[in-house]
Coordinates of C-alpha atoms and ligand atoms in Angstrom, one line a residue:
M133 CA -20.5 -14.1 -2.7
E134 CA -21.4 -13.8 1.0
I135 CA -21.3 -10.5 2.8
V136 CA -20.6 -10.6 6.6
S137 CA -21.1 -7.2 8.3
R138 CA -21.5 -8.0 12.0
I139 CA -18.1 -7.7 13.6
D140 CA -18.3 -10.9 15.7
A141 CA -19.4 -12.9 12.7
A142 CA -16.6 -11.4 10.5
R143 CA -14.0 -12.3 13.1
I144 CA -15.3 -15.9 13.3
A145 CA -15.3 -16.2 9.5
L146 CA -11.8 -14.8 9.2
D147 CA -10.5 -17.1 11.9
A148 CA -12.0 -20.2 10.1
L149 CA -10.6 -19.1 6.8
I150 CA -7.1 -18.6 8.3
E151 CA -7.4 -21.9 10.2
R152 CA -8.0 -23.9 7.0
S153 CA -5.4 -22.1 4.8
T154 CA -1.7 -22.7 4.6
R155 CA -0.5 -20.2 2.1
I156 CA -2.2 -16.9 2.7
V157 CA -1.3 -13.7 0.8
A158 CA -2.5 -10.3 2.0
F159 CA -3.0 -7.4 -0.5
T160 CA -3.2 -4.1 1.3
G161 CA -4.4 -0.6 0.5
A162 CA -4.6 2.7 2.3
G163 CA -7.5 1.5 4.4
I164 CA -5.2 -0.6 6.6
S165 CA -3.3 2.6 7.6
T166 CA -6.2 5.1 8.2
E167 CA -6.5 4.1 11.9
C168 CA -2.7 5.0 12.1
G169 CA -3.6 8.6 11.1
V170 CA -2.7 8.3 7.4
P171 CA -5.8 9.3 5.3
D172 CA -6.8 7.1 2.4
F173 CA -7.1 8.5 -1.1
R174 CA -10.8 8.2 -2.1
S175 CA -12.8 8.7 1.0
K176 CA -14.9 11.8 0.9
N177 CA -12.8 14.2 3.0
S178 CA -9.4 12.8 2.0
P179 CA -6.7 15.6 1.8
W180 CA -5.3 13.8 -1.2
Q181 CA -8.5 14.9 -3.1
R182 CA -7.4 18.5 -2.8
L183 CA -3.9 17.9 -4.2
K184 CA -3.9 16.9 -7.9
P185 CA -1.1 14.4 -8.2
I186 CA 1.9 15.5 -10.2
D187 CA 2.3 13.1 -13.1
F188 CA 5.6 11.5 -13.7
D189 CA 6.3 13.1 -17.0
I190 CA 5.6 16.6 -15.5
F191 CA 7.9 15.8 -12.6
I192 CA 10.7 15.0 -15.1
S193 CA 10.1 17.9 -17.5
D194 CA 9.1 20.7 -15.3
V195 CA 11.7 21.7 -12.6
L196 CA 9.2 24.0 -10.8
Q197 CA 6.7 21.1 -10.5
R198 CA 9.5 18.9 -9.3
E199 CA 10.3 21.5 -6.6
E200 CA 6.6 21.6 -5.7
A201 CA 6.5 17.8 -5.5
W202 CA 9.4 17.9 -3.0
R203 CA 7.7 20.7 -1.0
R204 CA 4.6 18.5 -0.7
K205 CA 6.6 15.5 0.2
F206 CA 8.3 17.2 3.2
A207 CA 5.1 18.9 4.3
L208 CA 3.2 15.5 4.3
D209 CA 6.2 13.9 6.1
D210 CA 5.8 16.5 8.8
I211 CA 2.2 15.4 9.3
Y212 CA 2.3 11.6 8.6
G213 CA 6.0 10.8 8.9
H214 CA 5.9 9.5 12.4
V215 CA 2.9 7.2 12.3
Q216 CA 2.9 3.8 13.8
P217 CA 1.5 0.5 12.6
G218 CA -2.2 -0.3 13.4
R219 CA -4.0 -3.4 14.4
G220 CA -4.2 -4.7 10.8
H221 CA -0.4 -4.4 10.4
W222 CA 0.3 -6.1 13.7
A223 CA -2.2 -8.9 12.8
L224 CA -0.5 -9.5 9.5
A225 CA 3.0 -9.4 11.1
N226 CA 1.8 -12.1 13.6
L227 CA 0.4 -14.2 10.8
V228 CA 3.7 -13.9 8.9
A229 CA 5.6 -14.9 12.0
S230 CA 3.4 -18.0 12.4
N231 CA 4.0 -18.8 8.7
K232 CA 0.4 -18.5 7.9
V233 CA 0.9 -15.4 5.7
V234 CA 3.6 -16.1 3.1
G235 CA 3.5 -12.7 1.4
I236 CA 2.1 -9.1 1.6
I237 CA 1.5 -7.3 -1.6
T238 CA 1.0 -3.6 -0.7
Q239 CA -0.1 -0.5 -2.6
N240 CA 1.0 1.6 0.4
I241 CA 4.2 3.7 0.5
D242 CA 4.1 4.3 4.3
N243 CA 6.6 1.6 5.2
L244 CA 4.2 0.4 8.0
H245 CA 4.4 -3.3 7.2
Q246 CA 8.2 -3.0 7.6
A247 CA 7.6 -1.0 10.8
S248 CA 5.5 -3.8 12.2
G249 CA 8.5 -6.2 11.8
V250 CA 7.7 -7.9 8.5
A251 CA 10.9 -8.7 6.7
A252 CA 11.4 -7.1 3.3
E253 CA 11.5 -10.5 1.6
H254 CA 7.8 -11.0 2.5
I255 CA 6.7 -7.6 1.2
V256 CA 6.0 -6.6 -2.4
E257 CA 5.6 -2.8 -2.8
L258 CA 3.7 -2.2 -6.0
H259 CA 3.8 1.6 -5.6
G260 CA 7.2 1.9 -4.1
N261 CA 8.2 3.3 -0.7
G262 CA 8.2 6.9 0.5
A263 CA 10.9 6.4 3.2
Y264 CA 13.8 7.0 0.8
A265 CA 14.7 8.4 -2.7
T266 CA 16.4 7.0 -5.8
C267 CA 18.2 8.4 -8.8
L268 CA 16.0 7.9 -11.9
D269 CA 19.1 7.4 -14.0
C270 CA 21.6 5.2 -12.1
G271 CA 19.2 3.9 -9.5
K272 CA 21.4 4.9 -6.5
R273 CA 19.5 5.1 -3.2
H274 CA 19.5 8.6 -1.6
E275 CA 18.4 9.1 2.0
L276 CA 15.8 11.8 2.7
G277 CA 17.6 13.5 5.6
P278 CA 20.4 15.1 3.5
I279 CA 18.0 15.8 0.6
R280 CA 15.6 17.6 3.0
R281 CA 18.5 19.6 4.6
D282 CA 19.8 20.8 1.2
F283 CA 16.2 21.4 -0.1
M284 CA 15.3 23.6 2.9
A285 CA 18.5 25.6 2.4
T286 CA 18.3 26.1 -1.4
G287 CA 14.8 25.2 -2.5
A288 CA 16.4 23.3 -5.4
A289 CA 15.2 19.8 -6.3
P290 CA 17.9 17.2 -5.6
I291 CA 20.2 15.7 -8.3
C292 CA 22.3 12.6 -8.0
G293 CA 25.9 13.3 -6.9
D294 CA 27.1 10.2 -8.8
C295 CA 25.6 10.8 -12.2
G296 CA 23.7 14.2 -12.2
G297 CA 20.4 12.3 -12.7
I298 CA 17.0 13.4 -11.3
V299 CA 16.3 12.1 -7.8
K300 CA 12.8 11.2 -6.8
T301 CA 11.2 9.6 -3.8
A302 CA 11.1 5.8 -4.4
T303 CA 7.3 5.9 -5.0
I304 CA 5.5 5.2 -8.2
S305 CA 3.7 8.3 -9.6
F306 CA 0.8 8.3 -12.0
G307 CA 2.2 7.8 -15.4
Q308 CA 5.3 5.9 -14.1
S309 CA 5.4 2.2 -14.8
L310 CA 5.4 -0.2 -11.9
P311 CA 8.7 -2.0 -11.2
E312 CA 8.7 -5.2 -13.3
A313 CA 10.3 -7.3 -10.5
A314 CA 7.5 -6.3 -8.1
I315 CA 4.8 -7.2 -10.6
Q316 CA 6.4 -10.6 -11.2
R317 CA 6.7 -11.3 -7.5
A318 CA 3.1 -10.2 -6.9
Y319 CA 2.0 -12.5 -9.7
E320 CA 3.9 -15.5 -8.2
M321 CA 2.4 -14.8 -4.8
A322 CA -1.2 -14.4 -6.1
T323 CA -1.0 -17.6 -8.2
G324 CA 0.6 -19.6 -5.5
C325 CA -1.7 -18.9 -2.5
D326 CA -4.8 -20.7 -1.2
L327 CA -6.3 -17.6 0.5
F328 CA -6.0 -14.0 -0.8
L329 CA -7.1 -11.3 1.6
A330 CA -7.7 -7.9 -0.1
I331 CA -7.6 -5.5 2.8
G332 CA -8.5 -1.8 2.7
S333 CA -8.4 -1.1 -1.0
S334 CA -11.1 0.4 -3.2
L335 CA -9.7 -1.9 -5.9
V336 CA -9.9 0.7 -8.7
V337 CA -6.3 1.3 -9.6
Y338 CA -4.7 -1.1 -12.1
P339 CA -2.6 -3.1 -12.6
A340 CA -2.6 -3.5 -8.8
A341 CA -6.3 -4.3 -8.6
A342 CA -5.9 -7.2 -11.1
F343 CA -4.2 -9.4 -8.4
P344 CA -7.3 -10.4 -6.4
T345 CA -8.9 -11.7 -9.6
I346 CA -5.7 -13.4 -10.7
A347 CA -5.5 -15.2 -7.3
R348 CA -9.2 -16.3 -7.6
Q349 CA -8.6 -17.6 -11.1
H350 CA -5.7 -19.7 -9.8
G351 CA -7.8 -21.4 -7.2
A352 CA -7.4 -19.2 -4.1
R353 CA -10.3 -18.2 -1.9
L354 CA -10.8 -14.5 -2.3
V355 CA -11.8 -12.4 0.8
I356 CA -12.3 -8.7 0.6
V357 CA -12.1 -6.8 3.9
N358 CA -13.3 -3.2 3.4
D359 CA -15.8 -0.8 5.0
E360 CA -17.4 0.1 1.6
K361 CA -18.4 -1.7 -1.5
T362 CA -15.7 -2.4 -4.2
P363 CA -16.0 -3.3 -7.9
L364 CA -14.6 -6.8 -7.1
D365 CA -17.1 -7.7 -4.3
D366 CA -19.0 -10.0 -6.8
V367 CA -15.7 -11.9 -7.6
A368 CA -15.0 -12.5 -3.9
D369 CA -16.0 -15.7 -2.0
I370 CA -16.6 -13.6 1.1
V371 CA -16.8 -9.9 1.9
L372 CA -16.1 -8.8 5.5
R373 CA -17.7 -5.4 5.6
G374 CA -16.4 -3.4 8.6
D375 CA -13.5 -1.7 10.2
I376 CA -10.2 -3.5 9.4
G377 CA -8.7 -2.9 12.9
D378 CA -11.8 -4.3 14.6
I379 CA -11.9 -7.3 12.3
F380 CA -8.2 -8.2 12.7
E381 CA -7.9 -7.3 16.4
P382 CA -8.0 -10.9 17.7
F383 CA -4.9 -11.5 15.6
A384 CA -3.1 -8.3 16.5
A385 CA -2.4 -9.2 20.2
Ligands
APR171 N1 -11.6 -0.2 7.7 C1 -12.1 -0.7 6.6 N2 -12.0 -0.1 5.4 C2 -11.4 1.1 5.4 C3 -10.9 1.7 6.5 C4 -11.0 1.0 7.7 N3 -10.5 1.5 8.9 N4 -10.3 3.0 6.2 C5 -10.5 3.1 4.8 N5 -11.1 2.0 4.4 C6 -11.5 1.7 2.9 C7 -12.1 2.9 2.2 O1 -13.5 2.9 2.3 C8 -11.6 2.6 0.8 O2 -12.6 1.7 0.1 O3 -10.2 1.5 2.3 C9 -10.3 1.8 0.9 C10 -9.1 2.7 0.5 O4 -9.2 2.9 -0.8 P1 -8.3 4.1 -1.5 O5 -8.4 5.3 -0.7 O6 -8.7 4.2 -2.9 O7 -6.8 3.5 -1.4 P2 -6.1 2.4 -2.3 O8 -7.1 1.4 -2.8 O9 -5.0 1.9 -1.5 O10 -5.6 3.3 -3.5 C11 -4.8 2.6 -4.5 O11 -4.4 4.7 -5.6 O12 -4.0 6.9 -5.4 C12 -3.4 5.7 -5.7 O13 -1.2 5.1 -5.5 C13 -2.3 5.4 -4.8 O14 -1.8 3.2 -3.8 C14 -2.8 4.1 -4.1 C15 -3.8 3.5 -5.1
ZN172 ZN1 22.5 8.7 -10.4

């Protein structure tokens, strides 16, 4: 495993890897969105460290915790709801447009890959999406606008008008299983690519963090782009140690 930590050398290495690859898959974590103003989860001063996540089974069983979860959701939307894509998102969008990147597997729920113009069919959201809600019983999609209006008026957690089921943001909480279809598509992408770029993830949350190794085992070159060490650095062919936006900037124009 080679570690490249000078920004100019990292850019040259990335350019050469992209040049010689034809089926690139990007795997993104919270680190690609920090320059957009969305804090990541495990950096020292992350606000997410202060809020213990509400487990899925608590969300289901405890209506007070469910109301708390919605209060947090709207409070965080007020802070982070209007963020724009960063240089990493724009670079990947350009690489998708030039047919170099054939898929993006993301752990992020911030919808920023879509906001940078990448079509949904190129994106696998392992941890869902926070831009809308769904009914946990019938699966109906519910928009956040009306939910927020009713919640601010009554303080009551939303229920599905069609079936009376519990409505939850379309994100995957701790204790909630990942969508089977997303796992399957991510597996197909990881096993079918020749270059797997793991960008801005601490690579500690499974099953998501299994995909870089799966890609490597199926013959892809594995590159980790991150500003700190990860448990998979030794599995990677190359580690680009530095700021994601700086490293990807030449592709973001
Ligand atoms: N440039 C390079 N690396 C960065 C940057 C940046 N600008 N900003 C942050 N990073 C790195 C951090 O050092 C960290 O190693 O990105 C990584 C982000 O790791 P996490 O905060 O753990 O985020 P992620 O890996 O996406 O978390 C996975 O955990 O809490 C759950 O569901 C949540 O999807 C999330 C999952
Ligand atoms: Zn329903």
